Every structure is written in C-alpha cells, then in structure tokens.
Coordinates of N, CA, C and O in Angstrom, one line a residue:
X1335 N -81.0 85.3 132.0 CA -81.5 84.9 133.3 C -80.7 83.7 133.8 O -80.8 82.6 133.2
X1336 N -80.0 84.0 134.9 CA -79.7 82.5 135.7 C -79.9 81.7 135.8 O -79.8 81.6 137.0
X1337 N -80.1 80.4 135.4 CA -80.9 79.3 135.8 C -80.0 78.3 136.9 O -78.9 77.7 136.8
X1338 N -80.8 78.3 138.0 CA -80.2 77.0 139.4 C -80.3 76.2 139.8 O -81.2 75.9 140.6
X1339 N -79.3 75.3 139.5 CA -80.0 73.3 139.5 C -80.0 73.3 140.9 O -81.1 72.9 141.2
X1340 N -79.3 73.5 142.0 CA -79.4 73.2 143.0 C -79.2 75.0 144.4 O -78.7 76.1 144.3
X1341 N -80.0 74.3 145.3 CA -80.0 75.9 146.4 C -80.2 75.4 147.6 O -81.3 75.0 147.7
X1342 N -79.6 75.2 148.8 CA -79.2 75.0 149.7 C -79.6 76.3 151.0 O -78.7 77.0 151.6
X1343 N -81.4 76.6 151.2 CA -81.6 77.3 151.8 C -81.9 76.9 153.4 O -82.6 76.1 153.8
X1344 N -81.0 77.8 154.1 CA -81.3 77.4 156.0 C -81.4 76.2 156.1 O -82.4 75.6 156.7
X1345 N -80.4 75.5 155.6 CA -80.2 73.8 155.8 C -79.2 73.7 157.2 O -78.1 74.3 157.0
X1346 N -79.4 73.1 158.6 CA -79.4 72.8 159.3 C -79.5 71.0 159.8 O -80.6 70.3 159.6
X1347 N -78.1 70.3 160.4 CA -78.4 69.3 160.5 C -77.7 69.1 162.1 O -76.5 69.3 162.5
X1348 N -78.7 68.7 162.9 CA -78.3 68.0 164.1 C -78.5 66.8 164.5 O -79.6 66.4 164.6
X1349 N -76.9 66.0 164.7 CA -76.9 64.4 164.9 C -77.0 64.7 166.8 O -76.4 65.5 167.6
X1350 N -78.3 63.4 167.1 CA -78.0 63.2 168.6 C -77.9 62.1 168.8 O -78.6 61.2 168.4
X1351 N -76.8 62.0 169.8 CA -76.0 61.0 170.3 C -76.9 60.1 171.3 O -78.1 60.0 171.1
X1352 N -76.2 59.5 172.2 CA -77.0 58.6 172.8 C -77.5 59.5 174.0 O -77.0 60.6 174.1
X1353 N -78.4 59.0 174.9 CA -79.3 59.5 176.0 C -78.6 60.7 176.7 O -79.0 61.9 176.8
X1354 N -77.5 60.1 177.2 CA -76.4 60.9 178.0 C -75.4 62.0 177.3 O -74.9 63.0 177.8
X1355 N -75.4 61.7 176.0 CA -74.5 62.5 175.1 C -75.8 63.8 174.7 O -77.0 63.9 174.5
X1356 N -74.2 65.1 174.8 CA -75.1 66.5 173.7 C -75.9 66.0 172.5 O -75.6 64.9 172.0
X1357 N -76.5 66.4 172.1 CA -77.1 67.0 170.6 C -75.4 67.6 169.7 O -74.7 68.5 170.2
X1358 N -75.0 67.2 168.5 CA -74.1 67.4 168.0 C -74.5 68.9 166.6 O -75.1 68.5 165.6
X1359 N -74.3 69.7 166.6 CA -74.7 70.3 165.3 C -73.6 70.8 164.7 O -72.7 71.5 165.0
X1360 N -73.9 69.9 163.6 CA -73.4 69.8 162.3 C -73.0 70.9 161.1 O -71.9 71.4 160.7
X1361 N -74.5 71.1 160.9 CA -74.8 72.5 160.0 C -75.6 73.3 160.4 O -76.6 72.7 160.9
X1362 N -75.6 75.0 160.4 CA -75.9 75.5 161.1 C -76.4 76.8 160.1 O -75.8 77.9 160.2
X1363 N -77.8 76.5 159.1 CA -78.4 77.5 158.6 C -77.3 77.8 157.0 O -76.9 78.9 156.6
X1364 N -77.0 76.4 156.3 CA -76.1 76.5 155.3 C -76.8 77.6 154.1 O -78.0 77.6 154.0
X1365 N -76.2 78.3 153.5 CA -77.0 78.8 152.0 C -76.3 79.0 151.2 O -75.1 79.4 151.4
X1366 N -76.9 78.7 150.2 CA -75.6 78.5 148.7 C -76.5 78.0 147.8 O -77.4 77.2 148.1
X1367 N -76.3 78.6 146.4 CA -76.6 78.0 145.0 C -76.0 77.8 143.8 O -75.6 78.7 143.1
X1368 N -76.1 77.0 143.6 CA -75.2 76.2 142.4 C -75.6 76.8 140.9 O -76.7 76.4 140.8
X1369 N -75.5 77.4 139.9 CA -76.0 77.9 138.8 C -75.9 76.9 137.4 O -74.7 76.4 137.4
X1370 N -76.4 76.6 136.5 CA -76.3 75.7 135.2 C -74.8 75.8 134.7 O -74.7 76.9 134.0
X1371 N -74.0 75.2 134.8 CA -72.9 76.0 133.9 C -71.4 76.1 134.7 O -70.3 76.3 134.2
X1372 N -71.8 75.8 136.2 CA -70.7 76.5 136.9 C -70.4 75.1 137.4 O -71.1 74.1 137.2
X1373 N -69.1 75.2 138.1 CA -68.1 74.5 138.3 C -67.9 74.6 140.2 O -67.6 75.7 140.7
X1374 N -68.2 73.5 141.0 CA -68.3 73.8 142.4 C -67.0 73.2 142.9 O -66.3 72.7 142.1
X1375 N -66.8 73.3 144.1 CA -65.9 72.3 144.8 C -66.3 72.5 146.4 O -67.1 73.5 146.5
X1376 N -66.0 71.9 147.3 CA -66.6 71.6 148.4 C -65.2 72.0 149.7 O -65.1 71.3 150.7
X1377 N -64.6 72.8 149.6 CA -63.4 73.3 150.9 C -63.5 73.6 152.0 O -64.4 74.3 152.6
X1378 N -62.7 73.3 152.3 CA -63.4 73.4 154.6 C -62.1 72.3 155.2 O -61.3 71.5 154.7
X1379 N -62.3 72.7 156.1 CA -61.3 71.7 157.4 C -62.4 70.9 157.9 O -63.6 71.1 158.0
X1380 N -61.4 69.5 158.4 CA -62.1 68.7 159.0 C -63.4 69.0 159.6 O -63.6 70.2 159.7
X1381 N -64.6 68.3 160.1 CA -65.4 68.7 160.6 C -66.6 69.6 160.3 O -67.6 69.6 160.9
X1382 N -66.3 70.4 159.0 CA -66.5 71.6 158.9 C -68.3 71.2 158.0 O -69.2 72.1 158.0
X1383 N -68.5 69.9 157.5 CA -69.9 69.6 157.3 C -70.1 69.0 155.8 O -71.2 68.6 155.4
X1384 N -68.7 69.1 155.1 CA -69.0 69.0 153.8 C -69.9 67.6 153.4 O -70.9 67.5 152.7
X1385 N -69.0 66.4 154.2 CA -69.6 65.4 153.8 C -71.2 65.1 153.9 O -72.0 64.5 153.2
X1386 N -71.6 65.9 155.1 CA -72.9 66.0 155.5 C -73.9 66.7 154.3 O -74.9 66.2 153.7
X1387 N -73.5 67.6 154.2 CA -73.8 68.4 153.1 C -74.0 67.8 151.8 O -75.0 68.2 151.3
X1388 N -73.2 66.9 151.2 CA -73.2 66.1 150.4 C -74.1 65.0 150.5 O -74.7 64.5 149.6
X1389 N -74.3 64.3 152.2 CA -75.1 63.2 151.9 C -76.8 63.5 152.2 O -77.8 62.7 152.1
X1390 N -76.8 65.0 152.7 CA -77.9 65.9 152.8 C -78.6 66.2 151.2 O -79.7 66.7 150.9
X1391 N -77.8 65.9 150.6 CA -78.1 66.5 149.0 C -78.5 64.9 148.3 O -79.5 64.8 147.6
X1392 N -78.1 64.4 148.5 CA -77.9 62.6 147.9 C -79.3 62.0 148.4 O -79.7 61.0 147.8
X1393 N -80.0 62.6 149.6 CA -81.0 61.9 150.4 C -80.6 60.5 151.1 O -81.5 59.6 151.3
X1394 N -78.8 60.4 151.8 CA -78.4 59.7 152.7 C -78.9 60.2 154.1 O -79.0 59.4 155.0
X1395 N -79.2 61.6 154.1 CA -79.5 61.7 155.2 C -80.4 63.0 154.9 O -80.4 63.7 154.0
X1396 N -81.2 62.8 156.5 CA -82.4 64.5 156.2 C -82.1 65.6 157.3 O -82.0 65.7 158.5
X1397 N -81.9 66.3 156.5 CA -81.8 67.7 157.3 C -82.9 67.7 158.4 O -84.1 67.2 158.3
X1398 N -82.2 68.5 159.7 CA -83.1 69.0 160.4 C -83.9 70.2 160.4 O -85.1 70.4 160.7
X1399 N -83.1 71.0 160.0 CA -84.8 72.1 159.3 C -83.8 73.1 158.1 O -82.6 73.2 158.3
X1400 N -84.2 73.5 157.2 CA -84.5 74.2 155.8 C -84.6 73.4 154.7 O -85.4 72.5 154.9
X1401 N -84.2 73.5 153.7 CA -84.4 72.9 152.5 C -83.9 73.1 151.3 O -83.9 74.3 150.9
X1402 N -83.3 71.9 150.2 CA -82.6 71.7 149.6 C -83.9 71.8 148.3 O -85.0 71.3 148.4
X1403 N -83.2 72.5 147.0 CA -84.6 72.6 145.8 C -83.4 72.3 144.6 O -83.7 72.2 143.4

C-alpha cells in the first residue's frame, strides 16, 4: 500500500494588489502527491507558481481555497 507524506488537493492561491490593481492568480486548483520513498523536483517557467507552492507548503503563506495534508 502507498503511503503519502504530502497531497496538494485544489490548492488555489490569489495575491491582491492594491485598490486599483486586478486580483493576481497565482495557482489555479494545483493537485499532486508526493509518496514515502520518491524523489520530487519542482519544473516550470518563470511565473509558473513553484515558489508559491513551496511557501504554500512551508506555511509562508495560505492558500486561498483547497488544501494541503
């Protein structure tokens, strides 16, 4: 049986700017899970959320709606 240290379900993160500025979204309903044993890395182009993702997991910052277990 599998076992999964970490799962990244419908994680969604929107930064808003100041009064006049859009709403920025970031991450957009992420899913993914990590298994005991396995080996990750984090690939994407600029922009693309990784760091968010990372500081979403760290509890630098909180998602705006799903959830990290």
């Amino acid at each position: 049986m599998e076992e999964i240290l970490l799962r990244f379900d419908n994680v969604s993160k929107v930064f808003s700017g100041h009064f006049w500025k859009k709403p920025i979204k970031v991450l957009d309903q992420l899913n993914f899970k990590i298994s005991k044993g396995s080996t990750t890395g984090f690939l994407g182009a600029n922009g693309a959320g990784k760091t968010t993702s990372i500081k979403i997991l760290l509890g630098l910052v909180e998602e705006t709606s799903g959830k990290v277990i």
